[in-house]
Amino acid sequence: MASETSLQVTVPDMDCSSCVRAITAAVQGVDPHATVAADLQSKKVVIGGDAQAQQFIEAIREAGFSVTPS
Amino acid sequence: MASETSLQVTVPDMDCSSCVRAITAAVQGVDPHATVAADLQSKKVVIGGDAQAQQFIEAIREAGFSVTPS
């Protein structure tokens, strides 16, 4: 099944691979099958999954990271 | 009121200040008034709050970090 939502955001304080794991855990707390591709250099995160974009963004914020539009 | 629980754990993959924020968010998701003191060099985290130690540990694990006894 194709993912309902695909979004790209910037997470400026994503500084290391443990941050990427934390962000992935937050996103997959919303949708366990969501995909997360993160680039530490550009701070960009691409998310695909079956929930609304705002739900993914809120989960990342609740995990302690700021999120800005990409 | 004194905190019910005080525990010290090691979070080996806590690598930067954003990790500390993520761990703090996870702990405070269990108890909003919990205190978190983290040392990036030793990877030790001291938590004080009104929940069971295991609840704090589980929240940190669900946030994508491993936790070992200190």
PDB file of C-alpha atoms in Angstrom:
ATOM      1  CA  MET A   1       0.000   0.000   0.000  1.00  0.00           C
ATOM      2  CA  ALA A   2       1.312   3.395  -0.873  1.00  0.00           C
ATOM      3  CA  SER A   3       1.919   5.796   1.979  1.00  0.00           C
ATOM      4  CA  GLU A   4      -0.823   8.301   2.610  1.00  0.00           C
ATOM      5  CA  THR A   5       1.522  11.092   3.546  1.00  0.00           C
ATOM      6  CA  SER A   6       4.944  12.147   2.404  1.00  0.00           C
ATOM      7  CA  LEU A   7       6.535  15.184   3.919  1.00  0.00           C
ATOM      8  CA  GLN A   8       9.902  16.814   4.229  1.00  0.00           C
ATOM      9  CA  VAL A   9      10.764  18.924   7.233  1.00  0.00           C
ATOM     10  CA  THR A  10      13.889  20.459   8.707  1.00  0.00           C
ATOM     11  CA  VAL A  11      14.942  19.527  12.248  1.00  0.00           C
ATOM     12  CA  PRO A  12      17.658  22.082  13.033  1.00  0.00           C
ATOM     13  CA  ASP A  13      18.755  20.447  16.289  1.00  0.00           C
ATOM     14  CA  MET A  14      19.185  16.961  14.824  1.00  0.00           C
ATOM     15  CA  ASP A  15      22.900  16.725  15.525  1.00  0.00           C
ATOM     16  CA  CYS A  16      23.897  13.065  15.671  1.00  0.00           C
ATOM     17  CA  SER A  17      22.794   9.553  14.793  1.00  0.00           C
ATOM     18  CA  SER A  18      21.153   9.114  18.190  1.00  0.00           C
ATOM     19  CA  CYS A  19      18.978  12.128  17.394  1.00  0.00           C
ATOM     20  CA  VAL A  20      17.971  10.387  14.159  1.00  0.00           C
ATOM     21  CA  ARG A  21      16.996   7.296  16.157  1.00  0.00           C
ATOM     22  CA  ALA A  22      14.980   9.412  18.572  1.00  0.00           C
ATOM     23  CA  ILE A  23      13.174  11.163  15.716  1.00  0.00           C
ATOM     24  CA  THR A  24      12.515   7.833  14.018  1.00  0.00           C
ATOM     25  CA  ALA A  25      11.071   6.429  17.257  1.00  0.00           C
ATOM     26  CA  ALA A  26       8.786   9.459  17.591  1.00  0.00           C
ATOM     27  CA  VAL A  27       7.543   9.156  13.999  1.00  0.00           C
ATOM     28  CA  GLN A  28       7.014   5.415  14.307  1.00  0.00           C
ATOM     29  CA  GLY A  29       5.130   5.965  17.542  1.00  0.00           C
ATOM     30  CA  VAL A  30       2.476   7.535  15.302  1.00  0.00           C
ATOM     31  CA  ASP A  31       2.751   4.960  12.491  1.00  0.00           C
ATOM     32  CA  PRO A  32       4.921   1.883  13.163  1.00  0.00           C
ATOM     33  CA  HIS A  33       5.425   1.395   9.433  1.00  0.00           C
ATOM     34  CA  ALA A  34       6.430   4.956   8.638  1.00  0.00           C
ATOM     35  CA  THR A  35       9.696   5.460   6.823  1.00  0.00           C
ATOM     36  CA  VAL A  36      12.189   8.074   7.942  1.00  0.00           C
ATOM     37  CA  ALA A  37      15.136   9.269   5.883  1.00  0.00           C
ATOM     38  CA  ALA A  38      17.330  11.805   7.642  1.00  0.00           C
ATOM     39  CA  ASP A  39      20.330  13.781   6.462  1.00  0.00           C
ATOM     40  CA  LEU A  40      22.441  15.075   9.322  1.00  0.00           C
ATOM     41  CA  GLN A  41      24.249  17.616   7.188  1.00  0.00           C
ATOM     42  CA  SER A  42      21.220  19.391   5.735  1.00  0.00           C
ATOM     43  CA  LYS A  43      19.049  18.570   8.812  1.00  0.00           C
ATOM     44  CA  LYS A  44      16.312  17.470   6.437  1.00  0.00           C
ATOM     45  CA  VAL A  45      13.989  14.588   7.318  1.00  0.00           C
ATOM     46  CA  VAL A  46      11.740  12.889   4.777  1.00  0.00           C
ATOM     47  CA  ILE A  47       8.827  10.969   6.264  1.00  0.00           C
ATOM     48  CA  GLY A  48       6.431   8.618   4.546  1.00  0.00           C
ATOM     49  CA  GLY A  49       3.541   7.045   6.373  1.00  0.00           C
ATOM     50  CA  ASP A  50      -0.114   6.634   7.020  1.00  0.00           C
ATOM     51  CA  ALA A  51      -0.943   9.546   9.289  1.00  0.00           C
ATOM     52  CA  GLN A  52      -1.446  13.249   8.830  1.00  0.00           C
ATOM     53  CA  ALA A  53       1.657  15.372   8.389  1.00  0.00           C
ATOM     54  CA  GLN A  54       0.738  17.399  11.470  1.00  0.00           C
ATOM     55  CA  GLN A  55       0.672  14.266  13.616  1.00  0.00           C
ATOM     56  CA  PHE A  56       4.234  13.392  12.606  1.00  0.00           C
ATOM     57  CA  ILE A  57       5.386  16.959  13.233  1.00  0.00           C
ATOM     58  CA  GLU A  58       3.736  17.068  16.668  1.00  0.00           C
ATOM     59  CA  ALA A  59       5.352  13.759  17.648  1.00  0.00           C
ATOM     60  CA  ILE A  60       8.808  15.071  16.727  1.00  0.00           C
ATOM     61  CA  ARG A  61       8.166  18.253  18.727  1.00  0.00           C
ATOM     62  CA  GLU A  62       6.956  16.267  21.737  1.00  0.00           C
ATOM     63  CA  ALA A  63      10.171  14.252  21.499  1.00  0.00           C
ATOM     64  CA  GLY A  64      12.096  17.453  22.224  1.00  0.00           C
ATOM     65  CA  PHE A  65      13.078  18.659  18.756  1.00  0.00           C
ATOM     66  CA  SER A  66      12.076  21.765  16.877  1.00  0.00           C
ATOM     67  CA  VAL A  67      10.628  21.351  13.396  1.00  0.00           C
ATOM     68  CA  THR A  68      10.605  23.928  10.614  1.00  0.00           C
ATOM     69  CA  PRO A  69       9.169  23.705   7.100  1.00  0.00           C
ATOM     70  CA  SER A  70      11.651  22.454   4.557  1.00  0.00           C
TER      71      SER A  70
ATOM     72  CA  MET B   1       7.201  17.682  47.960  1.00  0.00           C
ATOM     73  CA  ALA B   2      10.181  15.389  47.770  1.00  0.00           C
ATOM     74  CA  SER B   3      10.502  13.237  44.681  1.00  0.00           C
ATOM     75  CA  GLU B   4       9.294   9.686  45.045  1.00  0.00           C
ATOM     76  CA  THR B   5      11.990   8.236  42.856  1.00  0.00           C
ATOM     77  CA  SER B   6      15.617   9.073  42.273  1.00  0.00           C
ATOM     78  CA  LEU B   7      17.611   6.978  39.871  1.00  0.00           C
ATOM     79  CA  GLN B   8      20.828   7.125  37.955  1.00  0.00           C
ATOM     80  CA  VAL B   9      21.177   5.320  34.646  1.00  0.00           C
ATOM     81  CA  THR B  10      23.651   5.278  31.791  1.00  0.00           C
ATOM     82  CA  VAL B  11      22.487   6.164  28.280  1.00  0.00           C
ATOM     83  CA  PRO B  12      25.427   5.120  26.100  1.00  0.00           C
ATOM     84  CA  ASP B  13      24.076   6.686  22.902  1.00  0.00           C
ATOM     85  CA  MET B  14      23.398  10.112  24.434  1.00  0.00           C
ATOM     86  CA  ASP B  15      25.820  11.985  22.203  1.00  0.00           C
ATOM     87  CA  CYS B  16      24.802  15.642  22.073  1.00  0.00           C
ATOM     88  CA  SER B  17      22.672  18.286  23.743  1.00  0.00           C
ATOM     89  CA  SER B  18      19.721  17.491  21.478  1.00  0.00           C
ATOM     90  CA  CYS B  19      19.823  13.923  22.797  1.00  0.00           C
ATOM     91  CA  VAL B  20      19.649  15.353  26.313  1.00  0.00           C
ATOM     92  CA  ARG B  21      16.578  17.374  25.320  1.00  0.00           C
ATOM     93  CA  ALA B  22      14.969  14.273  23.796  1.00  0.00           C
ATOM     94  CA  ILE B  23      15.647  12.223  26.929  1.00  0.00           C
ATOM     95  CA  THR B  24      14.316  15.025  29.115  1.00  0.00           C
ATOM     96  CA  ALA B  25      11.139  15.194  27.006  1.00  0.00           C
ATOM     97  CA  ALA B  26      10.671  11.428  27.363  1.00  0.00           C
ATOM     98  CA  VAL B  27      11.133  11.527  31.137  1.00  0.00           C
ATOM     99  CA  GLN B  28       8.829  14.523  31.522  1.00  0.00           C
ATOM    100  CA  GLY B  29       6.239  12.757  29.394  1.00  0.00           C
ATOM    101  CA  VAL B  30       5.926  10.396  32.368  1.00  0.00           C
ATOM    102  CA  ASP B  31       6.126  13.109  35.058  1.00  0.00           C
ATOM    103  CA  PRO B  32       6.035  16.724  33.855  1.00  0.00           C
ATOM    104  CA  HIS B  33       7.810  17.847  37.026  1.00  0.00           C
ATOM    105  CA  ALA B  34      10.617  15.306  36.888  1.00  0.00           C
ATOM    106  CA  THR B  35      14.166  16.619  37.028  1.00  0.00           C
ATOM    107  CA  VAL B  36      16.824  15.385  34.641  1.00  0.00           C
ATOM    108  CA  ALA B  37      20.541  15.983  35.057  1.00  0.00           C
ATOM    109  CA  ALA B  38      22.662  14.579  32.248  1.00  0.00           C
ATOM    110  CA  ASP B  39      26.413  14.424  31.767  1.00  0.00           C
ATOM    111  CA  LEU B  40      27.395  13.949  28.147  1.00  0.00           C
ATOM    112  CA  GLN B  41      30.915  12.834  28.966  1.00  0.00           C
ATOM    113  CA  SER B  42      30.058  10.014  31.377  1.00  0.00           C
ATOM    114  CA  LYS B  43      26.664   9.358  29.665  1.00  0.00           C
ATOM    115  CA  LYS B  44      25.071   9.304  33.101  1.00  0.00           C
ATOM    116  CA  VAL B  45      21.554  10.624  33.668  1.00  0.00           C
ATOM    117  CA  VAL B  46      20.140  11.336  37.118  1.00  0.00           C
ATOM    118  CA  ILE B  47      16.347  11.468  37.274  1.00  0.00           C
ATOM    119  CA  GLY B  48      14.142  12.598  40.127  1.00  0.00           C
ATOM    120  CA  GLY B  49      10.392  12.380  39.918  1.00  0.00           C
ATOM    121  CA  ASP B  50       7.113  10.945  40.998  1.00  0.00           C
ATOM    122  CA  ALA B  51       6.874   7.733  39.001  1.00  0.00           C
ATOM    123  CA  GLN B  52       8.453   4.324  39.198  1.00  0.00           C
ATOM    124  CA  ALA B  53      12.024   3.989  37.971  1.00  0.00           C
ATOM    125  CA  GLN B  54      10.929   1.422  35.410  1.00  0.00           C
ATOM    126  CA  GLN B  55       8.459   3.874  33.887  1.00  0.00           C
ATOM    127  CA  PHE B  56      11.207   6.430  33.322  1.00  0.00           C
ATOM    128  CA  ILE B  57      13.507   3.788  31.857  1.00  0.00           C
ATOM    129  CA  GLU B  58      10.805   2.515  29.496  1.00  0.00           C
ATOM    130  CA  ALA B  59      10.044   6.044  28.306  1.00  0.00           C
ATOM    131  CA  ILE B  60      13.709   6.645  27.462  1.00  0.00           C
ATOM    132  CA  ARG B  61      13.853   3.334  25.587  1.00  0.00           C
ATOM    133  CA  GLU B  62      10.675   4.145  23.662  1.00  0.00           C
ATOM    134  CA  ALA B  63      12.297   7.441  22.699  1.00  0.00           C
ATOM    135  CA  GLY B  64      14.979   5.449  20.848  1.00  0.00           C
ATOM    136  CA  PHE B  65      17.803   5.282  23.388  1.00  0.00           C
ATOM    137  CA  SER B  66      19.317   2.319  25.140  1.00  0.00           C
ATOM    138  CA  VAL B  67      19.540   2.401  28.926  1.00  0.00           C
ATOM    139  CA  THR B  68      21.944   0.475  31.125  1.00  0.00           C
ATOM    140  CA  PRO B  69      22.250   0.419  34.902  1.00  0.00           C
ATOM    141  CA  SER B  70      24.669   2.972  36.260  1.00  0.00           C
TER     142      SER B  70
END
